[in-house]
Short mmCIF file of C-alpha atoms in Angstrom, two decimals:
data_model
loop_
_atom_site.label_atom_id
_atom_site.label_comp_id
_atom_site.label_asym_id
_atom_site.label_seq_id
_atom_site.Cartn_x
_atom_site.Cartn_y
_atom_site.Cartn_z
CA MET A 10 115.75 166.48 73.37
CA GLN A 11 119.09 165.89 75.03
CA LEU A 12 117.38 164.42 78.09
CA THR A 13 115.34 162.12 75.89
CA SER A 14 118.41 161.02 74.01
CA TYR A 15 120.26 160.54 77.26
CA GLY A 16 117.33 158.53 78.61
CA LEU A 17 117.31 156.31 75.56
CA THR A 18 121.02 155.81 75.90
CA LEU A 19 120.60 154.68 79.51
CA SER A 20 117.80 152.35 78.48
CA GLN A 21 119.91 150.86 75.73
CA GLN A 22 122.83 150.44 78.10
CA TRP A 23 120.59 148.71 80.64
CA LYS A 24 119.25 146.30 78.03
CA THR A 25 122.75 145.65 76.77
CA PHE A 26 123.76 144.67 80.29
CA LEU A 27 120.59 142.82 81.36
CA VAL A 28 120.06 140.55 78.36
CA PRO A 29 123.50 138.89 78.47
CA VAL A 30 123.27 138.47 82.25
CA LEU A 31 119.86 136.84 81.91
CA LEU A 32 121.08 134.53 79.16
CA VAL A 33 124.13 133.54 81.19
CA TYR A 34 121.90 132.85 84.21
CA ILE A 35 119.52 130.67 82.17
CA LEU A 36 122.50 128.79 80.75
CA LEU A 37 123.86 128.31 84.27
CA VAL A 38 120.52 126.90 85.42
CA HIS A 39 120.51 124.57 82.42
CA LEU A 40 123.98 123.32 83.24
CA LEU A 41 123.42 122.86 86.98
CA ARG A 42 119.74 121.91 87.36
CA ASP A 43 120.23 118.17 86.90
CA ARG A 44 123.61 118.03 88.58
CA ARG A 45 122.38 116.35 91.75
CA ALA A 46 120.53 113.60 89.86
CA LYS A 47 123.58 112.93 87.71
CA SER A 48 125.81 112.90 90.78
CA LEU A 49 123.59 110.28 92.43
CA GLU A 50 123.74 108.13 89.32
CA ARG A 51 127.54 108.31 89.18
CA ARG A 52 127.75 107.41 92.85
CA PHE A 53 125.14 104.67 93.13
CA SER A 54 124.62 103.25 89.64
CA PRO A 55 127.81 103.50 87.58
CA ALA A 56 126.67 100.48 85.53
CA GLY A 57 123.06 101.62 85.10
CA ARG A 58 120.31 99.24 86.15
CA ALA A 59 122.82 96.44 86.56
CA SER A 60 123.95 98.31 89.69
CA PHE A 61 120.47 98.44 91.23
CA CYS A 62 120.62 94.90 92.61
CA ARG A 63 123.49 95.98 94.86
CA MET A 64 121.69 98.99 96.35
CA THR A 65 121.63 98.79 100.14
CA THR A 66 119.06 100.25 102.50
CA ASP A 67 121.74 102.71 103.61
CA ASP A 68 122.18 103.81 99.98
CA ALA A 69 118.43 104.12 99.44
CA GLN A 70 117.92 106.16 102.59
CA ALA A 71 120.74 108.54 101.63
CA ILE A 72 119.14 109.09 98.22
CA LEU A 73 115.66 109.67 99.65
CA LYS A 74 117.03 112.02 102.30
CA ASP A 75 118.55 114.24 99.60
CA LEU A 76 115.31 114.16 97.61
CA THR A 77 113.34 115.18 100.70
CA GLU A 78 115.65 117.87 102.03
CA LEU A 79 117.31 119.27 98.90
CA GLU A 80 115.78 118.29 95.58
CA PHE A 81 112.02 118.38 96.27
CA PRO A 82 111.60 119.79 99.81
CA LYS A 83 107.98 120.83 99.24
CA PHE A 84 106.12 118.03 97.53
CA PHE A 85 108.28 115.04 98.46
CA GLY A 86 107.50 115.65 102.11
CA PHE A 87 103.89 116.61 101.49
CA SER A 88 103.33 113.41 99.51
CA ILE A 89 103.98 111.40 102.68
CA ILE A 90 101.24 113.34 104.48
CA PHE A 91 98.95 112.66 101.53
CA ALA A 92 99.85 108.96 101.60
CA LEU A 93 98.66 108.78 105.20
CA PHE A 94 95.52 110.74 104.31
CA LYS A 95 94.82 108.39 101.39
CA THR A 96 94.56 105.38 103.69
CA TYR A 97 91.43 106.99 105.14
CA GLY A 98 89.68 106.17 101.87
CA ILE A 99 89.67 102.47 102.81
CA PRO A 100 86.66 101.68 105.06
CA SER A 101 88.43 98.89 106.96
CA VAL A 102 91.11 101.40 107.94
CA SER A 103 88.86 104.39 108.59
CA SER A 104 86.35 102.41 110.66
CA LEU A 105 89.10 101.21 112.99
CA LEU A 106 90.55 104.69 113.38
CA VAL A 107 87.13 106.20 114.05
CA ALA A 108 86.45 103.48 116.62
CA THR A 109 89.62 104.43 118.53
CA GLY A 110 88.26 107.96 118.91
CA GLN A 111 91.70 109.41 118.20
CA LEU A 112 91.07 110.95 114.79
CA VAL A 113 87.58 112.40 114.77
CA ASP A 114 88.15 115.22 117.26
CA VAL A 115 90.36 117.83 115.60
CA GLU A 116 92.73 118.42 118.50
CA THR A 117 93.15 114.71 119.23
CA ALA A 118 93.61 114.02 115.53
CA SER A 119 96.31 116.67 115.35
CA LYS A 120 98.20 114.86 118.13
CA ARG A 121 97.97 111.57 116.26
CA ILE A 122 99.21 113.24 113.07
CA ALA A 123 102.09 114.81 114.99
CA ASP A 124 103.02 111.43 116.51
CA THR A 125 102.86 109.69 113.14
CA GLY A 126 104.97 112.44 111.62
CA VAL A 127 107.57 112.11 114.36
CA LEU A 128 107.95 108.37 113.83
CA LEU A 129 108.00 108.58 110.03
CA LEU A 130 110.59 111.34 109.99
CA GLU A 131 112.71 109.66 112.65
CA PHE A 132 113.14 106.42 110.75
CA ALA A 133 113.13 107.96 107.26
CA LEU A 134 115.66 110.75 107.80
CA ASN A 135 118.04 109.00 110.18
CA GLU A 136 120.38 106.26 108.99
CA PRO A 137 118.55 102.90 108.99
CA THR A 138 120.78 101.31 111.61
CA SER A 139 120.94 104.37 113.86
CA GLU A 140 119.49 104.18 117.34
CA ARG A 141 116.92 106.87 116.55
CA ALA A 142 115.59 105.04 113.49
CA THR A 143 115.54 101.71 115.31
CA GLN A 144 113.69 103.15 118.30
CA ALA A 145 111.13 104.80 116.01
CA ILE A 146 110.43 101.53 114.19
CA ALA A 147 110.18 99.64 117.47
CA ARG A 148 107.71 102.20 118.80
CA MET A 149 105.62 102.02 115.64
CA ASN A 150 105.58 98.22 115.83
CA TYR A 151 104.46 98.39 119.46
CA LEU A 152 101.61 100.77 118.64
CA HIS A 153 100.41 98.42 115.88
CA ALA A 154 100.95 95.18 117.78
CA GLY A 155 97.75 95.19 119.83
CA TYR A 156 95.54 95.82 116.81
CA GLN A 157 97.34 93.19 114.75
CA LYS A 158 97.03 90.60 117.51
CA ALA A 159 93.31 91.31 117.75
CA GLY A 160 92.92 90.93 113.99
CA LYS A 161 91.83 94.55 113.57
CA ILE A 162 94.71 95.38 111.22
CA THR A 163 95.26 92.92 108.38
CA ASN A 164 98.42 92.30 106.42
CA ASP A 165 96.72 93.77 103.35
CA ASP A 166 95.99 96.98 105.28
CA MET A 167 99.64 97.18 106.28
CA LEU A 168 100.92 96.39 102.79
CA TYR A 169 98.61 98.97 101.21
CA THR A 170 99.77 101.67 103.62
CA LEU A 171 103.39 100.74 102.96
CA SER A 172 102.75 100.86 99.21
CA LEU A 173 101.49 104.43 99.46
CA PHE A 174 104.60 105.60 101.29
CA ALA A 175 106.68 103.97 98.55
CA LEU A 176 104.61 105.20 95.60
CA GLU A 177 103.10 108.59 96.39
CA PRO A 178 106.36 110.59 96.42
CA ALA A 179 107.11 109.56 92.82
CA ARG A 180 103.54 110.33 91.77
CA TRP A 181 103.56 113.79 93.34
CA VAL A 182 106.96 114.63 91.95
CA ARG A 183 105.86 113.54 88.48
CA LYS A 184 102.70 115.67 88.64
CA TYR A 185 103.87 118.78 90.44
CA GLU A 186 107.66 119.08 90.49
CA TRP A 187 110.13 120.29 87.88
CA ARG A 188 111.29 116.80 86.88
CA LYS A 189 110.24 113.21 87.47
CA LEU A 190 112.24 110.74 89.52
CA THR A 191 114.97 108.80 87.76
CA GLU A 192 115.00 105.00 87.71
CA LEU A 193 117.72 105.09 90.35
CA GLU A 194 115.54 107.23 92.64
CA LEU A 195 112.55 104.97 92.04
CA CYS A 196 114.73 102.00 92.91
CA ALA A 197 115.68 103.78 96.14
CA CYS A 198 111.97 104.15 96.98
CA GLY A 199 111.45 100.44 96.42
CA THR A 200 114.59 99.36 98.24
CA TYR A 201 113.99 101.51 101.31
CA TRP A 202 110.31 100.74 101.78
CA LYS A 203 110.78 97.03 101.10
CA SER A 204 113.29 97.07 103.93
CA MET A 205 110.80 98.95 106.11
CA GLY A 206 108.16 96.34 105.37
CA ASP A 207 110.61 93.66 106.46
CA ALA A 208 111.19 95.56 109.71
CA MET A 209 107.43 95.61 110.27
CA ASP A 210 107.10 91.90 109.40
CA ILE A 211 104.74 92.63 106.52
CA SER A 212 104.23 89.60 104.29
CA TYR A 213 104.73 90.00 100.54
CA SER A 214 103.36 86.56 99.70
CA ILE A 215 100.58 88.09 97.60
CA LEU A 216 103.11 89.60 95.16
CA PRO A 217 104.16 87.57 92.08
CA SER A 218 107.89 87.40 92.84
CA SER A 219 107.61 86.73 96.56
CA ILE A 220 108.98 83.18 96.16
CA PRO A 221 111.69 83.58 93.49
CA GLY A 222 112.57 87.02 94.88
CA TRP A 223 113.03 90.42 93.32
CA LYS A 224 116.17 91.40 91.49
CA ASP A 225 116.03 95.02 92.73
CA GLY A 226 113.88 97.72 94.28
CA LEU A 227 112.50 98.81 90.93
CA GLN A 228 110.96 95.41 90.26
CA TRP A 229 109.54 95.29 93.79
CA LEU A 230 108.06 98.77 93.34
CA ASP A 231 106.40 97.81 90.04
CA GLU A 232 104.76 94.76 91.60
CA VAL A 233 103.64 96.68 94.67
CA GLU A 234 102.10 99.38 92.48
CA ALA A 235 100.16 96.86 90.40
CA TRP A 236 98.83 95.20 93.56
CA SER A 237 98.09 98.55 95.24
CA LEU A 238 96.00 99.75 92.29
CA ARG A 239 93.97 96.53 92.30
CA TYR A 240 93.47 96.90 96.05
CA GLU A 241 92.16 100.44 95.59
CA GLU A 242 89.76 99.36 92.85
CA ALA A 243 88.32 96.72 95.15
CA TYR A 244 88.32 98.45 98.53
CA MET A 245 88.47 102.24 98.13
CA VAL A 246 84.73 102.83 98.26
CA PRO A 247 82.49 105.45 99.89
CA ALA A 248 81.91 105.17 103.64
CA VAL A 249 80.75 107.53 106.35
CA THR A 250 83.87 106.79 108.40
CA ASN A 251 86.02 107.84 105.44
CA LYS A 252 84.26 111.20 105.39
CA GLN A 253 84.52 111.64 109.16
CA LEU A 254 88.29 111.29 109.03
CA ALA A 255 88.59 113.43 105.91
CA ASP A 256 86.55 116.23 107.49
CA SER A 257 88.63 116.36 110.65
CA HIS A 258 91.90 116.25 108.74
CA LEU A 259 90.89 118.89 106.21
CA GLU A 260 90.05 121.14 109.13
CA ILE A 261 93.58 120.58 110.43
CA ILE A 262 95.18 121.21 107.03
CA CYS A 263 93.15 124.40 106.56
CA MET A 264 93.53 125.56 110.15
CA ASN A 265 95.50 128.71 109.33
CA VAL A 266 93.30 129.66 106.39
CA PRO A 267 91.04 132.71 106.98
CA ALA A 268 87.37 131.81 107.36
CA ARG A 269 86.31 133.47 104.10
CA LEU A 270 88.81 131.37 102.15
CA LEU A 271 88.06 128.08 103.90
CA ASN A 272 85.51 126.76 101.41
CA PRO A 273 87.62 127.58 98.32
CA CYS A 274 90.63 125.98 100.03
CA LYS A 275 88.73 122.74 100.59
CA LYS A 276 87.60 122.72 96.96
CA LEU A 277 91.19 123.12 95.81
CA ILE A 278 92.26 120.23 98.02
CA SER A 279 89.39 118.16 96.64
CA VAL A 280 90.93 118.57 93.18
CA ILE A 281 94.23 117.14 94.42
CA LEU A 282 92.51 114.10 95.91
CA GLY A 283 91.64 112.66 92.52
CA GLU A 284 88.31 111.15 91.53
CA ARG A 285 88.51 107.77 93.27
CA LEU A 286 89.65 109.10 96.65
CA ARG A 287 87.28 112.06 96.47
CA THR A 288 84.37 109.71 95.79
CA ALA A 289 85.41 107.39 98.63
CA MET A 290 85.44 110.36 101.00
CA MET A 291 82.00 111.42 99.77
CA TYR A 292 83.06 114.86 98.60
CA PRO A 293 81.38 116.58 95.64
CA GLU A 294 83.40 117.31 92.54
CA SER A 295 84.93 120.78 92.51
CA PRO A 296 83.96 123.21 89.72
CA GLN A 297 86.29 123.28 86.73
CA VAL A 298 87.72 126.65 87.75
CA TYR A 299 89.44 125.01 90.73
CA HIS A 300 91.06 122.43 88.46
CA THR A 301 92.28 125.29 86.27
CA ILE A 302 93.71 127.16 89.25
CA ILE A 303 95.57 124.13 90.62
CA ASN A 304 96.94 123.06 87.25
CA GLY A 305 97.82 126.62 86.28
CA VAL A 306 99.58 127.67 89.48
CA LEU A 307 101.49 124.42 89.91
CA GLY A 308 102.28 124.30 86.20
CA VAL A 309 103.84 127.77 86.34
CA ARG A 310 105.77 126.78 89.47
CA LYS A 311 107.10 123.72 87.67
CA LEU A 312 108.35 125.81 84.73
CA LEU A 313 109.94 128.45 86.95
CA LEU A 314 111.81 125.83 88.96
CA ARG A 315 112.90 123.93 85.87
CA TYR A 316 114.26 126.83 83.86
CA LEU A 317 114.88 129.71 86.26
CA ALA A 318 115.84 128.22 89.63
CA LEU A 319 119.31 127.07 90.59
CA PRO A 320 119.64 123.85 92.63
CA ARG A 321 119.15 124.26 96.36
CA PRO A 322 122.62 124.45 97.95
CA GLU A 323 123.64 122.33 100.91
CA MET A 324 123.50 125.32 103.25
CA MET A 325 119.77 125.63 102.47
CA ARG A 326 118.99 121.98 103.20
CA LYS A 327 115.49 121.68 104.67
CA HIS A 328 115.75 120.18 108.14
CA TYR A 329 112.60 118.34 109.22
CA ILE A 330 114.01 116.74 112.36
CA PRO A 331 116.19 117.98 115.22
CA SER A 332 119.87 117.11 114.96
CA GLY A 333 119.81 115.68 118.46
CA PRO A 334 118.09 115.77 121.84
CA ASP A 335 118.24 118.57 124.35
CA GLN A 336 121.46 117.97 126.26
CA SER A 337 119.88 118.66 129.63
CA THR A 338 116.64 116.68 129.24
CA GLY A 339 117.38 114.06 126.59
CA ARG A 340 114.15 115.03 124.83
CA TYR A 341 113.57 115.96 121.21
CA ASN A 342 111.59 118.98 120.04
CA ALA A 343 109.68 119.13 116.78
CA VAL A 344 111.09 121.52 114.19
CA GLU A 345 107.74 122.34 112.57
CA TYR A 346 104.04 121.80 113.18
CA LEU A 347 100.99 121.59 110.95
CA SER A 348 98.19 122.79 113.22
CA TYR A 349 98.59 122.58 116.98
CA PRO A 350 102.18 123.08 118.22
CA TRP A 351 102.79 119.58 119.58
CA TYR A 352 106.35 119.09 120.88
CA VAL A 353 107.52 122.53 119.68
CA GLU A 354 109.70 124.46 122.09
CA PRO A 355 108.51 128.03 122.72
CA THR A 356 111.36 130.25 121.56
CA PHE A 357 111.55 133.79 120.24
CA SER A 358 111.50 132.41 116.71
CA THR A 359 108.51 130.10 117.18
CA ARG A 360 106.48 132.69 119.08
CA TRP A 361 107.46 135.88 117.26
CA GLY A 362 108.76 134.79 113.86
CA PRO A 363 106.93 135.49 110.55
CA ARG A 364 104.68 132.43 110.79
CA SER A 365 103.60 133.31 114.31
CA TRP A 366 101.87 136.48 113.13
CA ILE A 367 99.72 134.56 110.66
CA THR A 368 98.87 132.11 113.44
CA ARG A 369 97.93 134.99 115.73
CA LEU A 370 95.77 136.63 113.08
CA VAL A 371 93.64 133.51 112.63
CA GLY A 372 93.46 132.92 116.38
CA ARG A 373 95.36 129.63 116.53
CA LYS A 374 97.72 128.25 119.14
CA LEU A 375 101.43 129.08 119.35
CA PRO A 376 104.18 127.06 121.03
CA GLY A 377 103.95 127.68 124.76
CA ASP A 378 100.24 128.52 124.75
CA ASP A 379 98.12 126.74 127.36
CA GLY A 380 101.11 125.77 129.49
CA ASN A 381 102.25 122.19 128.91
CA LYS A 382 99.15 121.08 127.03
CA TYR A 383 101.02 120.61 123.74
CA LEU A 384 104.08 119.06 125.39
CA PRO A 385 106.58 121.84 124.63
CA GLU A 386 109.19 119.97 126.65
CA GLY A 387 109.47 117.57 123.70
CA TRP A 388 109.28 113.81 123.37
CA THR A 389 111.14 110.56 123.83
CA HIS A 390 110.46 107.50 121.70
CA THR A 391 108.71 105.62 124.50
CA GLU A 392 106.17 108.43 124.91
CA ILE A 393 104.95 108.66 121.32
CA GLY A 394 101.35 107.58 120.82
CA PRO A 395 97.98 107.87 122.55
CA LYS A 396 97.93 109.23 126.08
CA ALA A 397 96.92 105.83 127.46
CA LEU A 398 100.10 104.27 126.02
CA ARG A 399 102.49 107.05 127.00
CA GLY A 400 105.55 105.49 128.60
CA LYS A 401 104.28 101.95 128.03
CA GLY A 402 105.70 99.20 125.83
CA ILE A 403 109.30 99.68 126.92
CA GLU A 404 109.99 95.94 127.22
CA TYR A 405 108.36 95.25 123.85
CA MET A 406 110.43 97.99 122.24
CA GLU A 407 113.66 96.65 123.74
CA GLU A 408 112.99 93.17 122.38
CA ASP A 409 112.03 94.57 119.01
CA ARG A 410 115.12 96.76 118.96
CA LYS A 411 117.28 93.66 119.49
CA ARG A 412 115.40 91.85 116.72
CA LEU A 413 115.89 94.74 114.31
CA ASN A 414 119.58 95.11 115.11
CA SER A 415 120.15 91.40 114.53
CA ARG A 416 118.91 91.74 110.95
CA LYS A 417 121.63 94.15 109.78
CA ARG A 418 119.03 96.32 108.10
CA GLY A 419 121.51 98.64 106.41
CA GLY A 420 122.33 96.02 103.77
CA CYS A 421 120.55 95.06 100.56
CA PRO A 422 117.02 93.76 101.28
CA PHE A 423 117.14 91.68 98.09
CA ALA A 424 120.43 89.95 98.80
CA LEU A 425 118.67 86.73 99.76
CA GLY A 426 115.83 87.10 97.26
#
């Protein structure tokens, strides 16, 4: 009886200690969870929306960088991958990409995805006027130039792709993260990607305010979204080339999934695609149970992050790009990889860390496997792209770099309307 009483006493003492601690923790989360969003508003929009018209591209990039690396490091980054994937639902885009032969074969497609990721991250996560961002934009423009000159890439194709990079992060955050983007953050999306469109010489003449000009990034984003949705309604239709690209890319995304789970994994991804894109890629609708799983798991995650997770501290910032080149070679190495280890340096961590064991178990490639096949020495900006264009376009890039630098891209892209 004494032991029982003693046990009850310990239990009561434990509850007496645990409950207040838990309540204090929940209160602390409540007080701190929105601190970063409020800090951004104090810094960049002290006068509310009236401040938006003064937002510069430098401001917008700084906001988006924090959203990507601190606030929503999972889905903000993944939404950019999805934006690229979504373009494959447009037959004019998918047919061109299939014709190049770069995206149907899984290994070749993985290289193209790695190259696209390198360029996107380089200009999105470095300051707009930095040499790294400028070189990445110049390289991207060079890789597009031949197709544009031949009339194989239209302005509408370019504008639609740009619209997805501007819009999908907000959509994914709204659906799957613990809070939606604020108006300031949406304005940053519009401001930054409008500036990127300018750097790519994309015409906005089809948008309503192209002549009078937009007052801020939020207005530009609203008009781009309205146009983008109409474009999808008209042109996102089923095509065999859509499915070819989707199949090869789903194989890449699911590369580290065990064989017995591969089919369920693809059905879960099919849920995320949404009806229009799924139909355009000629995939069957997933059973309701997969919708329930996705909504349930991500819904629970959203609640846990909202009410039980403290903000990610600066020391845990998610780094997607290297801080600088290798001092001895001048080359950059990728920090992460999705499928094949393109540009990843073979180190103890990359070959023997926790992820490496999963990769080994499913029989996939690790950094350093197959010698130099996956370019473990890293990359320079002039080498990004198909093998046939490796090291080419240097003169074009230099001229484009001068053009970009002359535009003072760090300023407000709406200053002149």
